[in-house]
Amino acid sequence: MSKVENKNNQKRNPLFTIFIIVAIIGSTAFWYYTLYSPINLTSYEGTGYQKIPKSADNITKISIELYADVGEFSFSLLPESSSNAIEIDWDYSYLFKSEDTSEQPFIINAFNETRNGVLYYTIIVNFEEELNIFKLSNLDCRIKLAPGFSLYNITGNVKVGGINMDFSNMQFGDIVLSSDTSSYDCSIMDCNFTGYLSLKIDVGSIMLDLDNIYFLNSTLIRLESSVGSIEVDWEQTEPMFSDVDLVCVTETGSIDISIESLPKITRYDIIGETSTGSTDIYLTSGKNFEENHYKTIGFDDLSLPVTWIYATTSVGSIEIDVDLYS
């Protein structure tokens, strides 16, 4: 290499080095801004309310249908002094990218009609998945029913969210609810059942608290979860009148059934099955007929209704405790 060429390279090297440094800094800044720049978010909140007076169209029965993509829903009773048959109120909050605020990410609709004295009330919550919502903080919906009507039915599906119930001194036909990913927390006290109770969920837990339920017809109570626990706490000190099937099914999860009852109310036939896990069954005045199968001593007393309990899980434990006290 000649001295002239070497001299020229020495002159170019500082500029070339500076260029490389600037390029690296510029590239780093570009990708940092692209990947980590703060997102402009706008917070949105809202509320809603609807009521239906008792005097509307001579209402004697109420039938609720709930279909929701997302949300937390609670059912409870209005005070007896209320002039309304149904009250529903909701509130929500969510964060949106500021450039995507032209549409609300979910729509709440409530419809009602009365036919032959039955108030049919439908609640639909649609979540617009194609909208670029950043975060749904909450959607809480409270449904309150007036006491004193001759019959209530509740059916529907909530894909993602939760359902809570707190009822007493009511007469139900059917309660049939299903969900994809959710949880149930239901308390039912001093109520009559003429239909059946079904709570089904793909992923999530089920908690059912029963206290002195009057079964006017043979009744099925079915609790089913693919992945999740099932817990039943039942106290019965009043006559049951009819046979009851309590069926608890989960693929992966535990089942815990605890019953306290007076003797001479019902006979028990209990079966617990698990593929991987433990099964523990206790029945006061009970007899083990075969593995994990118990019946009340004197089961042939046909004067008493029968409570069949069947619990099964593929992976998980089963604990059934039926305590008859005097």
PDB file of C-alpha atoms in Angstrom, residues 47-282:
ATOM      1  CA  THR A  47     -73.538   3.096  33.974  1.00  0.00           C
ATOM      2  CA  GLY A  48     -77.013   1.935  33.072  1.00  0.00           C
ATOM      3  CA  TYR A  49     -80.339   1.233  34.762  1.00  0.00           C
ATOM      4  CA  GLN A  50     -83.678  -0.321  33.837  1.00  0.00           C
ATOM      5  CA  LYS A  51     -86.778  -1.201  35.825  1.00  0.00           C
ATOM      6  CA  ILE A  52     -90.115  -2.881  35.210  1.00  0.00           C
ATOM      7  CA  PRO A  53     -93.012  -2.074  37.570  1.00  0.00           C
ATOM      8  CA  LYS A  54     -95.041  -4.827  39.171  1.00  0.00           C
ATOM      9  CA  SER A  55     -98.222  -3.407  37.727  1.00  0.00           C
ATOM     10  CA  ALA A  56     -97.119  -4.086  34.141  1.00  0.00           C
ATOM     11  CA  ASP A  57     -99.501  -6.525  32.396  1.00  0.00           C
ATOM     12  CA  ASN A  58    -100.597  -8.445  35.505  1.00  0.00           C
ATOM     13  CA  ILE A  59     -97.272 -10.248  36.041  1.00  0.00           C
ATOM     14  CA  THR A  60     -97.454 -13.476  38.062  1.00  0.00           C
ATOM     15  CA  LYS A  61     -94.228 -15.231  36.970  1.00  0.00           C
ATOM     16  CA  ILE A  62     -90.729 -14.116  35.944  1.00  0.00           C
ATOM     17  CA  SER A  63     -88.425 -15.787  33.440  1.00  0.00           C
ATOM     18  CA  ILE A  64     -84.861 -14.453  33.107  1.00  0.00           C
ATOM     19  CA  GLU A  65     -82.556 -15.230  30.180  1.00  0.00           C
ATOM     20  CA  LEU A  66     -78.927 -14.076  30.302  1.00  0.00           C
ATOM     21  CA  TYR A  67     -76.480 -14.307  27.383  1.00  0.00           C
ATOM     22  CA  ALA A  68     -73.153 -12.544  27.829  1.00  0.00           C
ATOM     23  CA  ASP A  69     -69.710 -12.675  26.280  1.00  0.00           C
ATOM     24  CA  VAL A  70     -68.158 -11.165  29.399  1.00  0.00           C
ATOM     25  CA  GLY A  71     -69.109  -9.745  32.806  1.00  0.00           C
ATOM     26  CA  GLU A  72     -69.843 -10.325  36.475  1.00  0.00           C
ATOM     27  CA  PHE A  73     -73.536 -10.872  37.196  1.00  0.00           C
ATOM     28  CA  SER A  74     -75.307 -10.989  40.548  1.00  0.00           C
ATOM     29  CA  PHE A  75     -78.890 -12.032  41.289  1.00  0.00           C
ATOM     30  CA  SER A  76     -80.647 -10.987  44.478  1.00  0.00           C
ATOM     31  CA  LEU A  77     -84.027  -9.862  45.822  1.00  0.00           C
ATOM     32  CA  LEU A  78     -85.636  -6.458  45.984  1.00  0.00           C
ATOM     33  CA  PRO A  79     -87.209  -5.390  49.275  1.00  0.00           C
ATOM     34  CA  GLU A  80     -90.859  -6.352  49.621  1.00  0.00           C
ATOM     35  CA  SER A  81     -91.797  -2.664  49.639  1.00  0.00           C
ATOM     36  CA  SER A  82     -90.454  -2.155  46.114  1.00  0.00           C
ATOM     37  CA  SER A  83     -92.988  -1.262  43.436  1.00  0.00           C
ATOM     38  CA  ASN A  84     -90.839  -2.905  40.744  1.00  0.00           C
ATOM     39  CA  ALA A  85     -90.849  -6.473  39.514  1.00  0.00           C
ATOM     40  CA  ILE A  86     -87.276  -6.249  38.186  1.00  0.00           C
ATOM     41  CA  GLU A  87     -84.464  -3.773  38.562  1.00  0.00           C
ATOM     42  CA  ILE A  88     -81.192  -4.076  36.687  1.00  0.00           C
ATOM     43  CA  ASP A  89     -78.234  -1.728  36.910  1.00  0.00           C
ATOM     44  CA  TRP A  90     -74.707  -1.997  35.600  1.00  0.00           C
ATOM     45  CA  ASP A  91     -71.421  -0.138  35.577  1.00  0.00           C
ATOM     46  CA  TYR A  92     -68.291  -0.650  33.543  1.00  0.00           C
ATOM     47  CA  SER A  93     -64.838   0.773  32.925  1.00  0.00           C
ATOM     48  CA  TYR A  94     -62.216   0.055  30.308  1.00  0.00           C
ATOM     49  CA  LEU A  95     -59.093   1.456  28.670  1.00  0.00           C
ATOM     50  CA  PHE A  96     -58.920   2.139  24.968  1.00  0.00           C
ATOM     51  CA  LYS A  97     -56.192   3.192  22.585  1.00  0.00           C
ATOM     52  CA  SER A  98     -56.979   6.817  21.922  1.00  0.00           C
ATOM     53  CA  GLU A  99     -57.268   6.320  18.170  1.00  0.00           C
ATOM     54  CA  ASP A 100     -59.824   3.502  18.589  1.00  0.00           C
ATOM     55  CA  THR A 101     -62.553   5.286  20.522  1.00  0.00           C
ATOM     56  CA  SER A 102     -65.208   5.547  17.849  1.00  0.00           C
ATOM     57  CA  GLU A 103     -67.111   2.502  19.124  1.00  0.00           C
ATOM     58  CA  GLN A 104     -67.850   1.032  22.529  1.00  0.00           C
ATOM     59  CA  PRO A 105     -66.227  -2.424  22.884  1.00  0.00           C
ATOM     60  CA  PHE A 106     -69.350  -4.045  24.295  1.00  0.00           C
ATOM     61  CA  ILE A 107     -73.064  -3.542  23.981  1.00  0.00           C
ATOM     62  CA  ILE A 108     -75.635  -4.201  26.734  1.00  0.00           C
ATOM     63  CA  ASN A 109     -79.212  -4.807  25.640  1.00  0.00           C
ATOM     64  CA  ALA A 110     -82.199  -5.697  27.799  1.00  0.00           C
ATOM     65  CA  PHE A 111     -85.556  -6.729  26.357  1.00  0.00           C
ATOM     66  CA  ASN A 112     -88.828  -7.655  27.995  1.00  0.00           C
ATOM     67  CA  GLU A 113     -92.277  -8.845  27.046  1.00  0.00           C
ATOM     68  CA  THR A 114     -95.207 -10.277  28.948  1.00  0.00           C
ATOM     69  CA  ARG A 115     -97.258 -13.235  27.728  1.00  0.00           C
ATOM     70  CA  ASN A 116    -100.025 -14.894  29.741  1.00  0.00           C
ATOM     71  CA  GLY A 117     -98.867 -13.272  32.954  1.00  0.00           C
ATOM     72  CA  VAL A 118     -95.210 -14.327  32.501  1.00  0.00           C
ATOM     73  CA  LEU A 119     -92.608 -11.561  32.305  1.00  0.00           C
ATOM     74  CA  TYR A 120     -89.839 -12.687  29.944  1.00  0.00           C
ATOM     75  CA  TYR A 121     -86.716 -10.606  30.531  1.00  0.00           C
ATOM     76  CA  THR A 122     -83.642 -11.088  28.314  1.00  0.00           C
ATOM     77  CA  ILE A 123     -80.197  -9.584  28.922  1.00  0.00           C
ATOM     78  CA  ILE A 124     -77.590  -9.744  26.145  1.00  0.00           C
ATOM     79  CA  VAL A 125     -74.002  -8.512  26.434  1.00  0.00           C
ATOM     80  CA  ASN A 126     -71.964  -8.609  23.215  1.00  0.00           C
ATOM     81  CA  PHE A 127     -68.215  -8.041  23.278  1.00  0.00           C
ATOM     82  CA  GLU A 128     -66.836  -6.633  20.025  1.00  0.00           C
ATOM     83  CA  GLU A 129     -63.636  -8.677  19.703  1.00  0.00           C
ATOM     84  CA  GLU A 130     -62.567  -7.006  16.469  1.00  0.00           C
ATOM     85  CA  LEU A 131     -62.180  -3.682  18.265  1.00  0.00           C
ATOM     86  CA  ASN A 132     -58.706  -3.047  19.607  1.00  0.00           C
ATOM     87  CA  ILE A 133     -59.667  -2.722  23.271  1.00  0.00           C
ATOM     88  CA  PHE A 134     -56.686  -2.550  25.572  1.00  0.00           C
ATOM     89  CA  LYS A 135     -58.200  -3.588  28.897  1.00  0.00           C
ATOM     90  CA  LEU A 136     -61.705  -4.185  30.233  1.00  0.00           C
ATOM     91  CA  SER A 137     -61.381  -3.264  33.880  1.00  0.00           C
ATOM     92  CA  ASN A 138     -64.824  -4.367  34.952  1.00  0.00           C
ATOM     93  CA  LEU A 139     -68.391  -4.955  33.890  1.00  0.00           C
ATOM     94  CA  ASP A 140     -70.661  -5.509  36.889  1.00  0.00           C
ATOM     95  CA  CYS A 141     -74.350  -6.158  36.348  1.00  0.00           C
ATOM     96  CA  ARG A 142     -76.830  -6.458  39.234  1.00  0.00           C
ATOM     97  CA  ILE A 143     -80.218  -8.095  38.627  1.00  0.00           C
ATOM     98  CA  LYS A 144     -82.777  -7.774  41.401  1.00  0.00           C
ATOM     99  CA  LEU A 145     -86.115  -9.569  41.453  1.00  0.00           C
ATOM    100  CA  ALA A 146     -89.169  -8.797  43.516  1.00  0.00           C
ATOM    101  CA  PRO A 147     -90.243 -11.536  45.946  1.00  0.00           C
ATOM    102  CA  GLY A 148     -93.733 -12.943  46.009  1.00  0.00           C
ATOM    103  CA  PHE A 149     -94.300 -14.120  42.443  1.00  0.00           C
ATOM    104  CA  SER A 150     -95.571 -17.650  41.929  1.00  0.00           C
ATOM    105  CA  LEU A 151     -92.593 -18.940  39.877  1.00  0.00           C
ATOM    106  CA  TYR A 152     -89.121 -17.937  38.702  1.00  0.00           C
ATOM    107  CA  ASN A 153     -86.929 -19.387  35.933  1.00  0.00           C
ATOM    108  CA  ILE A 154     -83.320 -18.411  35.214  1.00  0.00           C
ATOM    109  CA  THR A 155     -81.418 -19.658  32.167  1.00  0.00           C
ATOM    110  CA  GLY A 156     -78.479 -18.531  30.059  1.00  0.00           C
ATOM    111  CA  ASN A 157     -74.772 -18.542  29.284  1.00  0.00           C
ATOM    112  CA  VAL A 158     -71.892 -16.319  30.375  1.00  0.00           C
ATOM    113  CA  LYS A 159     -68.733 -17.049  28.392  1.00  0.00           C
ATOM    114  CA  VAL A 160     -66.193 -15.251  30.618  1.00  0.00           C
ATOM    115  CA  GLY A 161     -66.965 -13.784  34.025  1.00  0.00           C
ATOM    116  CA  GLY A 162     -68.866 -14.863  37.118  1.00  0.00           C
ATOM    117  CA  ILE A 163     -72.372 -15.464  38.451  1.00  0.00           C
ATOM    118  CA  ASN A 164     -73.464 -14.881  42.049  1.00  0.00           C
ATOM    119  CA  MET A 165     -76.906 -15.675  43.475  1.00  0.00           C
ATOM    120  CA  ASP A 166     -78.470 -14.941  46.822  1.00  0.00           C
ATOM    121  CA  PHE A 167     -82.119 -16.035  47.049  1.00  0.00           C
ATOM    122  CA  SER A 168     -84.565 -16.916  49.804  1.00  0.00           C
ATOM    123  CA  ASN A 169     -88.292 -17.726  50.061  1.00  0.00           C
ATOM    124  CA  MET A 170     -88.905 -18.162  46.343  1.00  0.00           C
ATOM    125  CA  GLN A 171     -90.372 -20.854  44.108  1.00  0.00           C
ATOM    126  CA  PHE A 172     -88.213 -21.895  41.169  1.00  0.00           C
ATOM    127  CA  GLY A 173     -88.949 -23.847  38.069  1.00  0.00           C
ATOM    128  CA  ASP A 174     -85.521 -24.272  36.492  1.00  0.00           C
ATOM    129  CA  ILE A 175     -82.138 -22.667  37.045  1.00  0.00           C
ATOM    130  CA  VAL A 176     -79.953 -23.671  34.089  1.00  0.00           C
ATOM    131  CA  LEU A 177     -76.681 -21.801  33.508  1.00  0.00           C
ATOM    132  CA  SER A 178     -73.518 -22.580  31.560  1.00  0.00           C
ATOM    133  CA  SER A 179     -70.173 -20.872  31.085  1.00  0.00           C
ATOM    134  CA  ASP A 180     -66.812 -21.229  29.364  1.00  0.00           C
ATOM    135  CA  THR A 181     -64.460 -19.619  31.881  1.00  0.00           C
ATOM    136  CA  SER A 182     -66.148 -18.345  34.976  1.00  0.00           C
ATOM    137  CA  SER A 183     -67.193 -19.109  38.550  1.00  0.00           C
ATOM    138  CA  TYR A 184     -70.474 -19.681  40.373  1.00  0.00           C
ATOM    139  CA  ASP A 185     -71.222 -18.666  43.937  1.00  0.00           C
ATOM    140  CA  CYS A 186     -74.866 -19.456  44.719  1.00  0.00           C
ATOM    141  CA  SER A 187     -76.785 -19.312  47.987  1.00  0.00           C
ATOM    142  CA  ILE A 188     -80.395 -20.566  47.999  1.00  0.00           C
ATOM    143  CA  MET A 189     -82.382 -20.650  51.236  1.00  0.00           C
ATOM    144  CA  ASP A 190     -85.956 -21.684  52.117  1.00  0.00           C
ATOM    145  CA  CYS A 191     -86.967 -22.050  48.485  1.00  0.00           C
ATOM    146  CA  ASN A 192     -89.241 -24.431  46.591  1.00  0.00           C
ATOM    147  CA  PHE A 193     -88.108 -26.273  43.461  1.00  0.00           C
ATOM    148  CA  THR A 194     -90.450 -27.729  40.870  1.00  0.00           C
ATOM    149  CA  GLY A 195     -87.831 -28.086  38.109  1.00  0.00           C
ATOM    150  CA  TYR A 196     -84.108 -28.681  38.233  1.00  0.00           C
ATOM    151  CA  LEU A 197     -80.859 -26.868  38.941  1.00  0.00           C
ATOM    152  CA  SER A 198     -77.923 -27.124  36.518  1.00  0.00           C
ATOM    153  CA  LEU A 199     -74.629 -25.220  36.719  1.00  0.00           C
ATOM    154  CA  LYS A 200     -72.049 -26.092  34.064  1.00  0.00           C
ATOM    155  CA  ILE A 201     -68.617 -24.606  33.438  1.00  0.00           C
ATOM    156  CA  ASP A 202     -65.603 -25.493  31.319  1.00  0.00           C
ATOM    157  CA  VAL A 203     -62.919 -23.841  33.468  1.00  0.00           C
ATOM    158  CA  GLY A 204     -63.704 -22.501  36.929  1.00  0.00           C
ATOM    159  CA  SER A 205     -65.168 -23.290  40.336  1.00  0.00           C
ATOM    160  CA  ILE A 206     -68.696 -23.927  41.559  1.00  0.00           C
ATOM    161  CA  MET A 207     -69.858 -23.135  45.095  1.00  0.00           C
ATOM    162  CA  LEU A 208     -73.449 -23.994  46.043  1.00  0.00           C
ATOM    163  CA  ASP A 209     -74.937 -23.275  49.460  1.00  0.00           C
ATOM    164  CA  LEU A 210     -78.379 -24.802  50.117  1.00  0.00           C
ATOM    165  CA  ASP A 211     -80.470 -24.336  53.225  1.00  0.00           C
ATOM    166  CA  ASN A 212     -83.897 -25.989  53.691  1.00  0.00           C
ATOM    167  CA  ILE A 213     -84.969 -26.580  50.107  1.00  0.00           C
ATOM    168  CA  TYR A 214     -88.436 -27.968  49.452  1.00  0.00           C
ATOM    169  CA  PHE A 215     -88.494 -30.282  46.427  1.00  0.00           C
ATOM    170  CA  LEU A 216     -92.077 -30.383  45.213  1.00  0.00           C
ATOM    171  CA  ASN A 217     -91.194 -32.765  42.356  1.00  0.00           C
ATOM    172  CA  SER A 218     -88.338 -35.195  41.801  1.00  0.00           C
ATOM    173  CA  THR A 219     -85.389 -32.881  41.178  1.00  0.00           C
ATOM    174  CA  LEU A 220     -81.988 -33.093  39.522  1.00  0.00           C
ATOM    175  CA  ILE A 221     -79.149 -30.903  40.796  1.00  0.00           C
ATOM    176  CA  ARG A 222     -76.239 -31.213  38.364  1.00  0.00           C
ATOM    177  CA  LEU A 223     -72.938 -29.395  38.904  1.00  0.00           C
ATOM    178  CA  GLU A 224     -70.327 -29.907  36.201  1.00  0.00           C
ATOM    179  CA  SER A 225     -66.839 -28.495  35.612  1.00  0.00           C
ATOM    180  CA  SER A 226     -64.190 -29.691  33.188  1.00  0.00           C
ATOM    181  CA  VAL A 227     -61.336 -28.064  35.132  1.00  0.00           C
ATOM    182  CA  GLY A 228     -62.125 -26.731  38.582  1.00  0.00           C
ATOM    183  CA  SER A 229     -63.440 -27.528  42.038  1.00  0.00           C
ATOM    184  CA  ILE A 230     -67.015 -28.159  43.150  1.00  0.00           C
ATOM    185  CA  GLU A 231     -68.167 -27.402  46.693  1.00  0.00           C
ATOM    186  CA  VAL A 232     -71.638 -28.038  48.136  1.00  0.00           C
ATOM    187  CA  ASP A 233     -72.689 -26.978  51.624  1.00  0.00           C
ATOM    188  CA  TRP A 234     -76.231 -28.138  52.412  1.00  0.00           C
ATOM    189  CA  GLU A 235     -78.245 -27.903  55.623  1.00  0.00           C
ATOM    190  CA  GLN A 236     -81.697 -29.512  55.704  1.00  0.00           C
ATOM    191  CA  THR A 237     -83.916 -29.545  58.766  1.00  0.00           C
ATOM    192  CA  GLU A 238     -87.289 -29.461  56.983  1.00  0.00           C
ATOM    193  CA  PRO A 239     -89.057 -32.248  55.031  1.00  0.00           C
ATOM    194  CA  MET A 240     -87.951 -32.576  51.413  1.00  0.00           C
ATOM    195  CA  PHE A 241     -91.161 -34.152  50.002  1.00  0.00           C
ATOM    196  CA  SER A 242     -89.539 -35.665  46.871  1.00  0.00           C
ATOM    197  CA  ASP A 243     -86.487 -37.524  45.630  1.00  0.00           C
ATOM    198  CA  VAL A 244     -83.351 -35.579  44.726  1.00  0.00           C
ATOM    199  CA  ASP A 245     -80.399 -36.453  42.484  1.00  0.00           C
ATOM    200  CA  LEU A 246     -77.242 -34.516  43.355  1.00  0.00           C
ATOM    201  CA  VAL A 247     -74.683 -35.132  40.592  1.00  0.00           C
ATOM    202  CA  CYS A 248     -71.225 -33.519  40.740  1.00  0.00           C
ATOM    203  CA  VAL A 249     -68.839 -34.104  37.833  1.00  0.00           C
ATOM    204  CA  THR A 250     -65.369 -32.704  37.140  1.00  0.00           C
ATOM    205  CA  GLU A 251     -62.528 -33.906  34.951  1.00  0.00           C
ATOM    206  CA  THR A 252     -59.713 -32.270  36.910  1.00  0.00           C
ATOM    207  CA  GLY A 253     -60.465 -30.898  40.351  1.00  0.00           C
ATOM    208  CA  SER A 254     -61.755 -31.708  43.816  1.00  0.00           C
ATOM    209  CA  ILE A 255     -65.325 -32.300  44.968  1.00  0.00           C
ATOM    210  CA  ASP A 256     -66.344 -31.464  48.531  1.00  0.00           C
ATOM    211  CA  ILE A 257     -69.933 -32.150  49.648  1.00  0.00           C
ATOM    212  CA  SER A 258     -70.962 -31.386  53.212  1.00  0.00           C
ATOM    213  CA  ILE A 259     -74.538 -32.098  54.372  1.00  0.00           C
ATOM    214  CA  GLU A 260     -76.048 -31.586  57.795  1.00  0.00           C
ATOM    215  CA  SER A 261     -79.566 -32.873  58.254  1.00  0.00           C
ATOM    216  CA  LEU A 262     -82.036 -34.178  60.763  1.00  0.00           C
ATOM    217  CA  PRO A 263     -82.692 -37.919  60.577  1.00  0.00           C
ATOM    218  CA  LYS A 264     -85.958 -39.225  59.140  1.00  0.00           C
ATOM    219  CA  ILE A 265     -86.013 -36.582  56.407  1.00  0.00           C
ATOM    220  CA  THR A 266     -84.535 -38.597  53.573  1.00  0.00           C
ATOM    221  CA  ARG A 267     -82.628 -41.782  52.752  1.00  0.00           C
ATOM    222  CA  TYR A 268     -79.159 -41.532  51.228  1.00  0.00           C
ATOM    223  CA  ASP A 269     -77.504 -43.495  48.444  1.00  0.00           C
ATOM    224  CA  ILE A 270     -73.936 -42.193  47.898  1.00  0.00           C
ATOM    225  CA  ILE A 271     -71.327 -43.118  45.295  1.00  0.00           C
ATOM    226  CA  GLY A 272     -67.920 -41.511  44.787  1.00  0.00           C
ATOM    227  CA  GLU A 273     -65.575 -42.357  41.904  1.00  0.00           C
ATOM    228  CA  THR A 274     -62.122 -41.042  41.009  1.00  0.00           C
ATOM    229  CA  SER A 275     -59.517 -42.335  38.585  1.00  0.00           C
ATOM    230  CA  THR A 276     -56.515 -40.567  40.145  1.00  0.00           C
ATOM    231  CA  GLY A 277     -56.992 -39.328  43.694  1.00  0.00           C
ATOM    232  CA  SER A 278     -58.666 -40.204  46.981  1.00  0.00           C
ATOM    233  CA  THR A 279     -62.300 -40.794  47.938  1.00  0.00           C
ATOM    234  CA  ASP A 280     -63.518 -40.243  51.498  1.00  0.00           C
ATOM    235  CA  ILE A 281     -67.214 -40.825  52.335  1.00  0.00           C
ATOM    236  CA  TYR A 282     -68.823 -40.513  55.751  1.00  0.00           C
TER     237      TYR A 282
END
